[in-house]
Amino acid sequence: MSAADLTPPEAARWAARSGLSLAQDRRAGVAATADHIHSVVSVLRELDFGDTPPSAAYRAGGERHDAAV
């Protein structure tokens, strides 16, 4: 899906490979939704999280609440 958008027939084919039956009238909507999700995820993949510690480093309850902004 990097070069072109997912077409309705391709959406039906991928659904069938997953064992799902995709009605003819839903194929265009499913293809458009998959394209939108792909575009959002591709933006997230471009983010640089180099200085972000892994989630295991977070300790809930360790922050102080002093109402300062």
PDB file of N, CA and C in Angstrom:
ATOM      1  N   MET A   1       0.808  -1.194   0.000  1.00  0.00           N
ATOM      2  CA  MET A   1       0.000   0.000   0.000  1.00  0.00           C
ATOM      3  C   MET A   1       0.851   1.258   0.000  1.00  0.00           C
ATOM      4  N   SER A   2       2.110   1.158  -0.191  1.00  0.00           N
ATOM      5  CA  SER A   2       2.939   2.349  -0.167  1.00  0.00           C
ATOM      6  C   SER A   2       2.836   3.134  -1.469  1.00  0.00           C
ATOM      7  N   ALA A   3       2.694   2.472  -2.598  1.00  0.00           N
ATOM      8  CA  ALA A   3       2.676   3.165  -3.879  1.00  0.00           C
ATOM      9  C   ALA A   3       1.282   3.631  -4.272  1.00  0.00           C
ATOM     10  N   ALA A   4       0.262   2.881  -3.933  1.00  0.00           N
ATOM     11  CA  ALA A   4      -1.104   3.227  -4.326  1.00  0.00           C
ATOM     12  C   ALA A   4      -2.068   2.898  -3.197  1.00  0.00           C
ATOM     13  N   ASP A   5      -3.233   3.510  -3.280  1.00  0.00           N
ATOM     14  CA  ASP A   5      -4.258   3.240  -2.281  1.00  0.00           C
ATOM     15  C   ASP A   5      -4.809   1.825  -2.432  1.00  0.00           C
ATOM     16  N   LEU A   6      -5.349   1.319  -1.343  1.00  0.00           N
ATOM     17  CA  LEU A   6      -5.980   0.013  -1.356  1.00  0.00           C
ATOM     18  C   LEU A   6      -7.283   0.114  -2.141  1.00  0.00           C
ATOM     19  N   THR A   7      -7.465  -0.753  -3.105  1.00  0.00           N
ATOM     20  CA  THR A   7      -8.685  -0.733  -3.903  1.00  0.00           C
ATOM     21  C   THR A   7      -9.741  -1.622  -3.244  1.00  0.00           C
ATOM     22  N   PRO A   8     -11.026  -1.379  -3.550  1.00  0.00           N
ATOM     23  CA  PRO A   8     -12.070  -2.243  -2.985  1.00  0.00           C
ATOM     24  C   PRO A   8     -11.886  -3.729  -3.293  1.00  0.00           C
ATOM     25  N   PRO A   9     -11.488  -4.119  -4.517  1.00  0.00           N
ATOM     26  CA  PRO A   9     -11.254  -5.552  -4.735  1.00  0.00           C
ATOM     27  C   PRO A   9     -10.103  -6.109  -3.894  1.00  0.00           C
ATOM     28  N   GLU A  10      -9.060  -5.295  -3.680  1.00  0.00           N
ATOM     29  CA  GLU A  10      -7.958  -5.748  -2.824  1.00  0.00           C
ATOM     30  C   GLU A  10      -8.425  -5.901  -1.379  1.00  0.00           C
ATOM     31  N   ALA A  11      -9.277  -4.977  -0.922  1.00  0.00           N
ATOM     32  CA  ALA A  11      -9.817  -5.080   0.439  1.00  0.00           C
ATOM     33  C   ALA A  11     -10.602  -6.376   0.600  1.00  0.00           C
ATOM     34  N   ALA A  12     -11.383  -6.717  -0.419  1.00  0.00           N
ATOM     35  CA  ALA A  12     -12.144  -7.973  -0.370  1.00  0.00           C
ATOM     36  C   ALA A  12     -11.214  -9.175  -0.362  1.00  0.00           C
ATOM     37  N   ARG A  13     -10.142  -9.096  -1.149  1.00  0.00           N
ATOM     38  CA  ARG A  13      -9.189 -10.211  -1.197  1.00  0.00           C
ATOM     39  C   ARG A  13      -8.498 -10.400   0.143  1.00  0.00           C
ATOM     40  N   TRP A  14      -8.063  -9.293   0.774  1.00  0.00           N
ATOM     41  CA  TRP A  14      -7.413  -9.393   2.078  1.00  0.00           C
ATOM     42  C   TRP A  14      -8.387  -9.884   3.143  1.00  0.00           C
ATOM     43  N   ALA A  15      -9.635  -9.456   3.065  1.00  0.00           N
ATOM     44  CA  ALA A  15     -10.638  -9.949   4.015  1.00  0.00           C
ATOM     45  C   ALA A  15     -10.838 -11.452   3.844  1.00  0.00           C
ATOM     46  N   ALA A  16     -10.904 -11.895   2.599  1.00  0.00           N
ATOM     47  CA  ALA A  16     -11.081 -13.325   2.337  1.00  0.00           C
ATOM     48  C   ALA A  16      -9.894 -14.137   2.846  1.00  0.00           C
ATOM     49  N   ARG A  17      -8.684 -13.581   2.697  1.00  0.00           N
ATOM     50  CA  ARG A  17      -7.492 -14.285   3.216  1.00  0.00           C
ATOM     51  C   ARG A  17      -7.551 -14.436   4.728  1.00  0.00           C
ATOM     52  N   SER A  18      -8.251 -13.499   5.389  1.00  0.00           N
ATOM     53  CA  SER A  18      -8.392 -13.552   6.849  1.00  0.00           C
ATOM     54  C   SER A  18      -9.587 -14.381   7.284  1.00  0.00           C
ATOM     55  N   GLY A  19     -10.315 -14.913   6.322  1.00  0.00           N
ATOM     56  CA  GLY A  19     -11.476 -15.730   6.645  1.00  0.00           C
ATOM     57  C   GLY A  19     -12.745 -14.921   6.840  1.00  0.00           C
ATOM     58  N   LEU A  20     -12.755 -13.675   6.371  1.00  0.00           N
ATOM     59  CA  LEU A  20     -13.927 -12.819   6.522  1.00  0.00           C
ATOM     60  C   LEU A  20     -14.607 -12.600   5.186  1.00  0.00           C
ATOM     61  N   SER A  21     -15.916 -12.580   5.207  1.00  0.00           N
ATOM     62  CA  SER A  21     -16.683 -12.289   4.007  1.00  0.00           C
ATOM     63  C   SER A  21     -16.999 -10.798   4.001  1.00  0.00           C
ATOM     64  N   LEU A  22     -16.639 -10.109   2.938  1.00  0.00           N
ATOM     65  CA  LEU A  22     -16.855  -8.672   2.844  1.00  0.00           C
ATOM     66  C   LEU A  22     -17.867  -8.401   1.741  1.00  0.00           C
ATOM     67  N   ALA A  23     -19.031  -7.896   2.127  1.00  0.00           N
ATOM     68  CA  ALA A  23     -20.101  -7.629   1.164  1.00  0.00           C
ATOM     69  C   ALA A  23     -19.663  -6.576   0.151  1.00  0.00           C
ATOM     70  N   GLN A  24     -20.196  -6.674  -1.037  1.00  0.00           N
ATOM     71  CA  GLN A  24     -19.847  -5.769  -2.129  1.00  0.00           C
ATOM     72  C   GLN A  24     -20.053  -4.298  -1.747  1.00  0.00           C
ATOM     73  N   ASP A  25     -21.126  -3.994  -1.057  1.00  0.00           N
ATOM     74  CA  ASP A  25     -21.434  -2.597  -0.728  1.00  0.00           C
ATOM     75  C   ASP A  25     -20.547  -2.024   0.385  1.00  0.00           C
ATOM     76  N   ARG A  26     -19.770  -2.851   1.047  1.00  0.00           N
ATOM     77  CA  ARG A  26     -18.896  -2.381   2.127  1.00  0.00           C
ATOM     78  C   ARG A  26     -17.437  -2.271   1.711  1.00  0.00           C
ATOM     79  N   ARG A  27     -17.081  -2.778   0.571  1.00  0.00           N
ATOM     80  CA  ARG A  27     -15.677  -2.841   0.152  1.00  0.00           C
ATOM     81  C   ARG A  27     -15.039  -1.463   0.013  1.00  0.00           C
ATOM     82  N   ALA A  28     -15.732  -0.522  -0.584  1.00  0.00           N
ATOM     83  CA  ALA A  28     -15.164   0.822  -0.779  1.00  0.00           C
ATOM     84  C   ALA A  28     -14.930   1.505   0.570  1.00  0.00           C
ATOM     85  N   GLY A  29     -15.866   1.370   1.484  1.00  0.00           N
ATOM     86  CA  GLY A  29     -15.710   1.965   2.817  1.00  0.00           C
ATOM     87  C   GLY A  29     -14.565   1.349   3.600  1.00  0.00           C
ATOM     88  N   VAL A  30     -14.435   0.043   3.513  1.00  0.00           N
ATOM     89  CA  VAL A  30     -13.344  -0.648   4.202  1.00  0.00           C
ATOM     90  C   VAL A  30     -11.999  -0.235   3.614  1.00  0.00           C
ATOM     91  N   ALA A  31     -11.931  -0.134   2.292  1.00  0.00           N
ATOM     92  CA  ALA A  31     -10.681   0.278   1.643  1.00  0.00           C
ATOM     93  C   ALA A  31     -10.306   1.701   2.046  1.00  0.00           C
ATOM     94  N   ALA A  32     -11.275   2.610   2.084  1.00  0.00           N
ATOM     95  CA  ALA A  32     -11.002   3.996   2.476  1.00  0.00           C
ATOM     96  C   ALA A  32     -10.557   4.075   3.933  1.00  0.00           C
ATOM     97  N   THR A  33     -11.190   3.297   4.803  1.00  0.00           N
ATOM     98  CA  THR A  33     -10.810   3.293   6.217  1.00  0.00           C
ATOM     99  C   THR A  33      -9.402   2.731   6.401  1.00  0.00           C
ATOM    100  N   ALA A  34      -9.084   1.674   5.696  1.00  0.00           N
ATOM    101  CA  ALA A  34      -7.738   1.097   5.782  1.00  0.00           C
ATOM    102  C   ALA A  34      -6.691   2.087   5.286  1.00  0.00           C
ATOM    103  N   ASP A  35      -6.991   2.814   4.223  1.00  0.00           N
ATOM    104  CA  ASP A  35      -6.060   3.829   3.720  1.00  0.00           C
ATOM    105  C   ASP A  35      -5.836   4.934   4.745  1.00  0.00           C
ATOM    106  N   HIS A  36      -6.911   5.348   5.409  1.00  0.00           N
ATOM    107  CA  HIS A  36      -6.777   6.397   6.421  1.00  0.00           C
ATOM    108  C   HIS A  36      -5.916   5.909   7.590  1.00  0.00           C
ATOM    109  N   ILE A  37      -6.172   4.709   8.067  1.00  0.00           N
ATOM    110  CA  ILE A  37      -5.383   4.151   9.170  1.00  0.00           C
ATOM    111  C   ILE A  37      -3.917   4.040   8.759  1.00  0.00           C
ATOM    112  N   HIS A  38      -3.674   3.607   7.542  1.00  0.00           N
ATOM    113  CA  HIS A  38      -2.303   3.490   7.049  1.00  0.00           C
ATOM    114  C   HIS A  38      -1.611   4.852   7.027  1.00  0.00           C
ATOM    115  N   SER A  39      -2.318   5.895   6.613  1.00  0.00           N
ATOM    116  CA  SER A  39      -1.703   7.230   6.565  1.00  0.00           C
ATOM    117  C   SER A  39      -1.387   7.746   7.963  1.00  0.00           C
ATOM    118  N   VAL A  40      -2.239   7.476   8.937  1.00  0.00           N
ATOM    119  CA  VAL A  40      -1.987   7.907  10.322  1.00  0.00           C
ATOM    120  C   VAL A  40      -0.795   7.148  10.903  1.00  0.00           C
ATOM    121  N   VAL A  41      -0.754   5.853  10.698  1.00  0.00           N
ATOM    122  CA  VAL A  41       0.343   5.041  11.227  1.00  0.00           C
ATOM    123  C   VAL A  41       1.666   5.441  10.580  1.00  0.00           C
ATOM    124  N   SER A  42       1.657   5.758   9.296  1.00  0.00           N
ATOM    125  CA  SER A  42       2.902   6.147   8.638  1.00  0.00           C
ATOM    126  C   SER A  42       3.447   7.453   9.204  1.00  0.00           C
ATOM    127  N   VAL A  43       2.564   8.362   9.623  1.00  0.00           N
ATOM    128  CA  VAL A  43       3.019   9.597  10.275  1.00  0.00           C
ATOM    129  C   VAL A  43       3.633   9.268  11.631  1.00  0.00           C
ATOM    130  N   LEU A  44       3.035   8.372  12.371  1.00  0.00           N
ATOM    131  CA  LEU A  44       3.571   7.987  13.675  1.00  0.00           C
ATOM    132  C   LEU A  44       4.928   7.317  13.547  1.00  0.00           C
ATOM    133  N   ARG A  45       5.138   6.565  12.477  1.00  0.00           N
ATOM    134  CA  ARG A  45       6.416   5.887  12.276  1.00  0.00           C
ATOM    135  C   ARG A  45       7.551   6.870  12.026  1.00  0.00           C
ATOM    136  N   GLU A  46       7.230   8.077  11.581  1.00  0.00           N
ATOM    137  CA  GLU A  46       8.252   9.079  11.301  1.00  0.00           C
ATOM    138  C   GLU A  46       8.712   9.831  12.556  1.00  0.00           C
ATOM    139  N   LEU A  47       7.998   9.683  13.662  1.00  0.00           N
ATOM    140  CA  LEU A  47       8.360  10.390  14.886  1.00  0.00           C
ATOM    141  C   LEU A  47       9.644   9.829  15.478  1.00  0.00           C
ATOM    142  N   ASP A  48      10.441  10.709  16.058  1.00  0.00           N
ATOM    143  CA  ASP A  48      11.702  10.309  16.676  1.00  0.00           C
ATOM    144  C   ASP A  48      11.495  10.174  18.182  1.00  0.00           C
ATOM    145  N   PHE A  49      11.560   8.978  18.678  1.00  0.00           N
ATOM    146  CA  PHE A  49      11.408   8.709  20.103  1.00  0.00           C
ATOM    147  C   PHE A  49      12.747   8.354  20.739  1.00  0.00           C
ATOM    148  N   GLY A  50      13.842   8.861  20.179  1.00  0.00           N
ATOM    149  CA  GLY A  50      15.182   8.521  20.631  1.00  0.00           C
ATOM    150  C   GLY A  50      15.448   8.809  22.100  1.00  0.00           C
ATOM    151  N   ASP A  51      14.945   9.929  22.630  1.00  0.00           N
ATOM    152  CA  ASP A  51      15.202  10.295  24.028  1.00  0.00           C
ATOM    153  C   ASP A  51      14.082   9.881  24.963  1.00  0.00           C
ATOM    154  N   THR A  52      13.100   9.183  24.463  1.00  0.00           N
ATOM    155  CA  THR A  52      11.968   8.763  25.280  1.00  0.00           C
ATOM    156  C   THR A  52      12.302   7.445  25.967  1.00  0.00           C
ATOM    157  N   PRO A  53      12.208   7.414  27.297  1.00  0.00           N
ATOM    158  CA  PRO A  53      12.500   6.153  27.991  1.00  0.00           C
ATOM    159  C   PRO A  53      11.406   5.119  27.704  1.00  0.00           C
ATOM    160  N   PRO A  54      11.711   3.849  27.797  1.00  0.00           N
ATOM    161  CA  PRO A  54      10.700   2.817  27.570  1.00  0.00           C
ATOM    162  C   PRO A  54       9.620   2.874  28.647  1.00  0.00           C
ATOM    163  N   SER A  55       8.474   2.334  28.343  1.00  0.00           N
ATOM    164  CA  SER A  55       7.347   2.401  29.275  1.00  0.00           C
ATOM    165  C   SER A  55       7.663   1.720  30.608  1.00  0.00           C
ATOM    166  N   ALA A  56       8.563   0.749  30.621  1.00  0.00           N
ATOM    167  CA  ALA A  56       8.919   0.066  31.866  1.00  0.00           C
ATOM    168  C   ALA A  56       9.612   1.014  32.842  1.00  0.00           C
ATOM    169  N   ALA A  57      10.145   2.141  32.372  1.00  0.00           N
ATOM    170  CA  ALA A  57      10.824   3.099  33.246  1.00  0.00           C
ATOM    171  C   ALA A  57       9.836   3.992  33.992  1.00  0.00           C
ATOM    172  N   TYR A  58       8.566   4.011  33.586  1.00  0.00           N
ATOM    173  CA  TYR A  58       7.560   4.860  34.238  1.00  0.00           C
ATOM    174  C   TYR A  58       7.064   4.212  35.515  1.00  0.00           C
ATOM    175  N   ARG A  59       6.988   4.995  36.570  1.00  0.00           N
ATOM    176  CA  ARG A  59       6.474   4.514  37.852  1.00  0.00           C
ATOM    177  C   ARG A  59       5.261   5.350  38.232  1.00  0.00           C
ATOM    178  N   ALA A  60       4.112   4.736  38.219  1.00  0.00           N
ATOM    179  CA  ALA A  60       2.872   5.435  38.552  1.00  0.00           C
ATOM    180  C   ALA A  60       2.911   5.886  40.003  1.00  0.00           C
ATOM    181  N   GLY A  61       2.423   7.080  40.246  1.00  0.00           N
ATOM    182  CA  GLY A  61       2.365   7.614  41.601  1.00  0.00           C
ATOM    183  C   GLY A  61       3.629   8.329  42.022  1.00  0.00           C
ATOM    184  N   GLY A  62       4.636   8.365  41.207  1.00  0.00           N
ATOM    185  CA  GLY A  62       5.899   8.991  41.562  1.00  0.00           C
ATOM    186  C   GLY A  62       5.939  10.482  41.294  1.00  0.00           C
ATOM    187  N   GLU A  63       4.952  11.014  40.579  1.00  0.00           N
ATOM    188  CA  GLU A  63       4.976  12.441  40.258  1.00  0.00           C
ATOM    189  C   GLU A  63       4.355  13.271  41.386  1.00  0.00           C
ATOM    190  N   ARG A  64       4.803  14.519  41.491  1.00  0.00           N
ATOM    191  CA  ARG A  64       4.250  15.415  42.499  1.00  0.00           C
ATOM    192  C   ARG A  64       3.232  16.337  41.832  1.00  0.00           C
ATOM    193  N   HIS A  65       2.126  16.558  42.531  1.00  0.00           N
ATOM    194  CA  HIS A  65       1.088  17.455  42.029  1.00  0.00           C
ATOM    195  C   HIS A  65       1.112  18.729  42.859  1.00  0.00           C
ATOM    196  N   ASP A  66       1.581  19.822  42.242  1.00  0.00           N
ATOM    197  CA  ASP A  66       1.663  21.077  42.985  1.00  0.00           C
ATOM    198  C   ASP A  66       0.833  22.182  42.331  1.00  0.00           C
ATOM    199  N   ALA A  67       0.031  21.856  41.364  1.00  0.00           N
ATOM    200  CA  ALA A  67      -0.873  22.770  40.664  1.00  0.00           C
ATOM    201  C   ALA A  67      -0.149  23.867  39.905  1.00  0.00           C
ATOM    202  N   ALA A  68       1.149  23.777  39.748  1.00  0.00           N
ATOM    203  CA  ALA A  68       1.879  24.758  38.961  1.00  0.00           C
ATOM    204  C   ALA A  68       1.866  24.347  37.498  1.00  0.00           C
ATOM    205  N   VAL A  69       1.722  25.332  36.652  1.00  0.00           N
ATOM    206  CA  VAL A  69       1.699  25.045  35.224  1.00  0.00           C
ATOM    207  C   VAL A  69       2.963  25.584  34.589  1.00  0.00           C
TER     208      VAL A  69
END
